[in-house]
PDB file of C-alpha atoms in Angstrom:
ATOM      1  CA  UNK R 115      67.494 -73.623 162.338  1.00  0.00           C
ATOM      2  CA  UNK R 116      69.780 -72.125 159.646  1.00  0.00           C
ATOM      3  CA  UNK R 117      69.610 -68.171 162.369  1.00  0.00           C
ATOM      4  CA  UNK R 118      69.138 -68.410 165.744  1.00  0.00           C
ATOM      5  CA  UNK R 119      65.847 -66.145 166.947  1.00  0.00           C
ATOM      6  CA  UNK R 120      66.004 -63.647 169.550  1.00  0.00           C
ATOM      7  CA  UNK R 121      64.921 -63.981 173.168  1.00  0.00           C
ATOM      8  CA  UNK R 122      63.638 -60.278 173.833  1.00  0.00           C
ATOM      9  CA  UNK R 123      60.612 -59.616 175.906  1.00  0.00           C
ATOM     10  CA  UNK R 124      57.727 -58.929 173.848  1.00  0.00           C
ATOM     11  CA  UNK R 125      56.850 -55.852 172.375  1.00  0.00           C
ATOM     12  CA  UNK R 126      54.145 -53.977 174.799  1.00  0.00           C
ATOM     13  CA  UNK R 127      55.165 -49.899 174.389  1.00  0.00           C
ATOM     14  CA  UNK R 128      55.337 -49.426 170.886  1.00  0.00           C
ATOM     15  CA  UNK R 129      59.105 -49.829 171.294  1.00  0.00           C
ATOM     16  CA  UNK R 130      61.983 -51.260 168.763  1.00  0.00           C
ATOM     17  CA  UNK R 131      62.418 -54.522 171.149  1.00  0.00           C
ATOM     18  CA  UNK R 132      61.327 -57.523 168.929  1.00  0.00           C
ATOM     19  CA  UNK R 133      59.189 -60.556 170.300  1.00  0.00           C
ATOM     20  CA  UNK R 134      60.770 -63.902 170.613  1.00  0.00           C
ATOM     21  CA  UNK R 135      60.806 -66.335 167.934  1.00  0.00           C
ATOM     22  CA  UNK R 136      61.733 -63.367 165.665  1.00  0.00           C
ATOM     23  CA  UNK R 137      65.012 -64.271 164.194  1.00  0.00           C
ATOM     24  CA  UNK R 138      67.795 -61.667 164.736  1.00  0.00           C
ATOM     25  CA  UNK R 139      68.958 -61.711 161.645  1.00  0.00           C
ATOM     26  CA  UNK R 140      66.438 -62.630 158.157  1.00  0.00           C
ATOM     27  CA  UNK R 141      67.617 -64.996 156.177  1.00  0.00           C
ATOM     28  CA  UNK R 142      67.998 -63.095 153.193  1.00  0.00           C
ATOM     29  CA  UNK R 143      70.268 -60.680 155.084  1.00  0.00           C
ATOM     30  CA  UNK R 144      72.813 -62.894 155.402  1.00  0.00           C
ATOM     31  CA  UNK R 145      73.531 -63.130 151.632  1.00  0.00           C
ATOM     32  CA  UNK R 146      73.327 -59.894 150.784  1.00  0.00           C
ATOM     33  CA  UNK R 147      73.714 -57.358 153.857  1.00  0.00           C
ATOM     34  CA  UNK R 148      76.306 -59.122 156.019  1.00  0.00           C
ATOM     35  CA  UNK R 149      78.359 -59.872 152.653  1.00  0.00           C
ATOM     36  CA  UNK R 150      78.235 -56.060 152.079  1.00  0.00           C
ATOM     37  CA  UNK R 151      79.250 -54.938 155.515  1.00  0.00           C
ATOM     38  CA  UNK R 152      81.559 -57.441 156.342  1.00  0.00           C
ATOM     39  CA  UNK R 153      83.481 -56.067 152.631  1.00  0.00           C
ATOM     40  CA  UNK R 154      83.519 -52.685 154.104  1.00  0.00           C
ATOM     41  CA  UNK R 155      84.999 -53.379 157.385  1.00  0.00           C
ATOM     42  CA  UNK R 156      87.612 -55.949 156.105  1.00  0.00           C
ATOM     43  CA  UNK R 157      88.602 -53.113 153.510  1.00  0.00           C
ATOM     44  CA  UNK R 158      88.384 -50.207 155.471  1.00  0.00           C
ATOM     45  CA  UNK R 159      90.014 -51.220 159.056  1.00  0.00           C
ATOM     46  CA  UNK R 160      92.699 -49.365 159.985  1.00  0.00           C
ATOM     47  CA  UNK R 161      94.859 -52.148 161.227  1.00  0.00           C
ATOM     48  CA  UNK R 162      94.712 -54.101 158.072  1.00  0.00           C
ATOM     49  CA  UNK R 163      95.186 -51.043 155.623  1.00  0.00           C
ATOM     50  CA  UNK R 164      97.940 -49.880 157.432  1.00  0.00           C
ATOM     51  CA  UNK R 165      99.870 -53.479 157.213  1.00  0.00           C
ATOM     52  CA  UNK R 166      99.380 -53.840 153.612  1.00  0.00           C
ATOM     53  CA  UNK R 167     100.453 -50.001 153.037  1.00  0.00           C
ATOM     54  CA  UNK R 168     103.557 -50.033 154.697  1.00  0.00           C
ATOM     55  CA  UNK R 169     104.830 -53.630 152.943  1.00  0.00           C
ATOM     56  CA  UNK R 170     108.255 -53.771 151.629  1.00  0.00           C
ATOM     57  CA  UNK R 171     106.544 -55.812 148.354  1.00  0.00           C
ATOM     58  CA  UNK R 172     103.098 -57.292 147.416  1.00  0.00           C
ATOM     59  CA  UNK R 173     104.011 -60.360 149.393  1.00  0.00           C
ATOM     60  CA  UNK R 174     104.853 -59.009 152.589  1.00  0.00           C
ATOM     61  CA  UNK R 175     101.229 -56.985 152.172  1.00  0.00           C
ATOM     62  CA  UNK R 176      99.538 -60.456 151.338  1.00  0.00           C
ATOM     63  CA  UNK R 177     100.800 -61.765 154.827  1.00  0.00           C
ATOM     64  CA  UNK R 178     100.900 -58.693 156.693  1.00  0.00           C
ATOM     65  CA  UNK R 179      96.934 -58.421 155.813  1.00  0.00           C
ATOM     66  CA  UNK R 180      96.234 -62.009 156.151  1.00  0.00           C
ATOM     67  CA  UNK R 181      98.210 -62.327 160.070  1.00  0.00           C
ATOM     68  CA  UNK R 182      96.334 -58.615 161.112  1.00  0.00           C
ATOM     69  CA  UNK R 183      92.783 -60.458 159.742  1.00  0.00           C
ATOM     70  CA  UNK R 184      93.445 -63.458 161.840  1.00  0.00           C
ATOM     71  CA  UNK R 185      94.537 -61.776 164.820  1.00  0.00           C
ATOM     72  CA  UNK R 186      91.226 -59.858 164.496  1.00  0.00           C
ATOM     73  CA  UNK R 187      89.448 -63.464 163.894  1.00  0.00           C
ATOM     74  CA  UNK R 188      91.442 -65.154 166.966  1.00  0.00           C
ATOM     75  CA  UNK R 189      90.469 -61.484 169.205  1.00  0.00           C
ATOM     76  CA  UNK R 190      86.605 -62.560 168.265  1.00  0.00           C
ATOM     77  CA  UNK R 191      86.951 -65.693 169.732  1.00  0.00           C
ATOM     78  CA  UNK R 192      88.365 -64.763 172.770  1.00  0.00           C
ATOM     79  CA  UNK R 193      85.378 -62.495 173.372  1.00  0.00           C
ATOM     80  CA  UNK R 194      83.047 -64.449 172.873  1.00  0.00           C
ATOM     81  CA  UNK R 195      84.468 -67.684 175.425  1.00  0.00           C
ATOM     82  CA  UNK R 196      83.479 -66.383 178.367  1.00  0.00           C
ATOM     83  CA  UNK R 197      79.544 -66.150 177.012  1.00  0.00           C
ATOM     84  CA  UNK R 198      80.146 -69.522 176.241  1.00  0.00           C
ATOM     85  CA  UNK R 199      81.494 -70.970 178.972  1.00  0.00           C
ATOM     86  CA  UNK R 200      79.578 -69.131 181.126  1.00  0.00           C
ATOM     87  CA  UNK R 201      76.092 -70.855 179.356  1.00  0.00           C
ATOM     88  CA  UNK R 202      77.631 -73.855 179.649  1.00  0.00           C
ATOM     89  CA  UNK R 203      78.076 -73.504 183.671  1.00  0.00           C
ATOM     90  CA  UNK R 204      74.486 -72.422 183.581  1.00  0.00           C
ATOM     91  CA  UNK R 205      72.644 -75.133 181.918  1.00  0.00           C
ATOM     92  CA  UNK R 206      75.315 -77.795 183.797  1.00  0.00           C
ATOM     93  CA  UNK R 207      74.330 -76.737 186.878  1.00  0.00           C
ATOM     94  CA  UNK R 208      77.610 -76.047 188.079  1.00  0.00           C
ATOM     95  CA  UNK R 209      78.350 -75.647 191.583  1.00  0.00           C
ATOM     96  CA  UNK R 210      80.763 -72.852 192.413  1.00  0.00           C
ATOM     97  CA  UNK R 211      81.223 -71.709 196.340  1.00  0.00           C
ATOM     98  CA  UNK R 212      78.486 -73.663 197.075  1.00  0.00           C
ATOM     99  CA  UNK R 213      76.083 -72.509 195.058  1.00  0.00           C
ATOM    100  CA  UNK R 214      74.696 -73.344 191.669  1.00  0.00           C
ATOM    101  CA  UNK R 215      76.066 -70.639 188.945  1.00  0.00           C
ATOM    102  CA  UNK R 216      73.133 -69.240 187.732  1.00  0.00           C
ATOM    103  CA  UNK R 217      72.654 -65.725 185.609  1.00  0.00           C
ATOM    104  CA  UNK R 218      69.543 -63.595 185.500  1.00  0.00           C
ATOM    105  CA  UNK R 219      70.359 -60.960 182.758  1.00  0.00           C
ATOM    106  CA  UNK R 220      72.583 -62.193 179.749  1.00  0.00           C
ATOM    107  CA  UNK R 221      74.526 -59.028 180.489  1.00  0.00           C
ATOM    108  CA  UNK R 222      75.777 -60.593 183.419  1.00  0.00           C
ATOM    109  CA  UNK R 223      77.546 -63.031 182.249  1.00  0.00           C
ATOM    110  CA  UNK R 224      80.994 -61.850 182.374  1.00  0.00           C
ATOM    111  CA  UNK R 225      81.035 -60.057 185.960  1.00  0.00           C
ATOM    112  CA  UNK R 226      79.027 -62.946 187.496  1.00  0.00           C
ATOM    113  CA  UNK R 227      81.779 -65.356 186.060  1.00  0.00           C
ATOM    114  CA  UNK R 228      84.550 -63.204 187.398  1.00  0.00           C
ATOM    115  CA  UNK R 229      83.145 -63.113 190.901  1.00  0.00           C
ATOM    116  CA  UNK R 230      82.845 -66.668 191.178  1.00  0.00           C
ATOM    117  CA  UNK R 231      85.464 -67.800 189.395  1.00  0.00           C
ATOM    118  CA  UNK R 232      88.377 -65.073 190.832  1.00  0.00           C
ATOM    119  CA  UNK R 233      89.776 -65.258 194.582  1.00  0.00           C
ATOM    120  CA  UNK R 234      88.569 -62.109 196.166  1.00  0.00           C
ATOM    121  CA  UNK R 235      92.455 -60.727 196.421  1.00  0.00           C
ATOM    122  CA  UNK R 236      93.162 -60.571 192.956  1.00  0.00           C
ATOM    123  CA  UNK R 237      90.016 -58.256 191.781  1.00  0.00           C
ATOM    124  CA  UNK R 238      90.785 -55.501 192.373  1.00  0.00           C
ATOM    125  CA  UNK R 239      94.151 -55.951 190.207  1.00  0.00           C
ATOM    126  CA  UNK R 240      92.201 -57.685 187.374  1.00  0.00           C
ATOM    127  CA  UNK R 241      89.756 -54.262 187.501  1.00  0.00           C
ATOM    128  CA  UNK R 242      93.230 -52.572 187.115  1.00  0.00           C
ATOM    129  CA  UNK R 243      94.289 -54.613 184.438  1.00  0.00           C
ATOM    130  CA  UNK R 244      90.819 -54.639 182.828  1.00  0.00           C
ATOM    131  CA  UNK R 245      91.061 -50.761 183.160  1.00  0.00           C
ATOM    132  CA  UNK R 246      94.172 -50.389 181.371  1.00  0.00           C
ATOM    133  CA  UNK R 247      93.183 -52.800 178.645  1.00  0.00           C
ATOM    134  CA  UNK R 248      90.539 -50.029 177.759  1.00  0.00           C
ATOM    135  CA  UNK R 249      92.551 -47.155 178.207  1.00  0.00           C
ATOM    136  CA  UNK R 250      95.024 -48.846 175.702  1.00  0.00           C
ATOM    137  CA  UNK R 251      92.595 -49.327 173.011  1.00  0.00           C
ATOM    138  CA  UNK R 252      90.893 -45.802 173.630  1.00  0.00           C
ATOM    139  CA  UNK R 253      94.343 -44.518 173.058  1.00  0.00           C
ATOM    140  CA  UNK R 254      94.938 -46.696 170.415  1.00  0.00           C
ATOM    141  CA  UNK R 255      91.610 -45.237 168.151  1.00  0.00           C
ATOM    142  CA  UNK R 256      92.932 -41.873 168.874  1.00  0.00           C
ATOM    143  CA  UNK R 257      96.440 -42.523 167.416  1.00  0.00           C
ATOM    144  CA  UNK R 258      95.058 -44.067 164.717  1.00  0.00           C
ATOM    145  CA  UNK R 259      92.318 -41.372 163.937  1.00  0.00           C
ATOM    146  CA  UNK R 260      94.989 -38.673 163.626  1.00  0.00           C
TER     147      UNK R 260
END
């Protein structure tokens, strides 16, 4: 299928959770809405803007906004590997300790990779360095904001 659908449990409370088969995002959304927002963030983020406003000459902007949109492009892919490789250890049955690497919430992914995949000494220095990552970026957005 041309959109994947969602996997949320069916809709029993009146709440906004969607029943499966329901595809996440409409066909028709992805021609016109995504085209829309995806202009407004590649316009408007700060990171980008900034390169192309402090360039020396037109040129410089050109590649100063093209290297900050593929760092942003490369940063996308890195989040998203571990999701993948963690449904790939799922559905090949991959043994790890012992036992098979299974997942029972998708939100799980990431810290039930990182406990199997990590020796036990070094978490809590990647919680550190996880830590820090996000205290870097929070600080980041506030630099920028100002």
């Amino acid at each position: 299928p041309l959109v994947a659908t969602s996997m949320r449990l069916p809709q029993t409370d009146g709440s906004l959770i969607r029943e499966s088969g329901v595809p996440s995002v409409p066909w028709h959304v992805t021609l016109t809405g995504l085209f829309l927002s995806n202009m407004y963030y590649w316009s408007t983020d700060t990171v980008i803007v900034q390169r192309v406003l402090a360039a020396e000459s037109l040129s410089h902007g050109q590649k100063g906004m093209l290297f900050a949109a593929s760092m942003k492009v490369v940063g996308f892919t890195f989040l998203c590997m571990p999701g993948i490789i963690g449904i790939m250890m799922v559905k090949g049955a991959v043994v790890v300790n012992g036992t098979v690497f299974k997942v029972d919430q998708p939100d799980e992914v990431y810290p039930r990779m990182v406990e199997a995949l990590m020796p036990k000494w070094s978490l809590g220095f990647f919680c550190a360095v996880l830590l820090g990552s996000v205290l870097t970026t929070y600080n980041a957005a506030l630099n920028s904001a100002c």
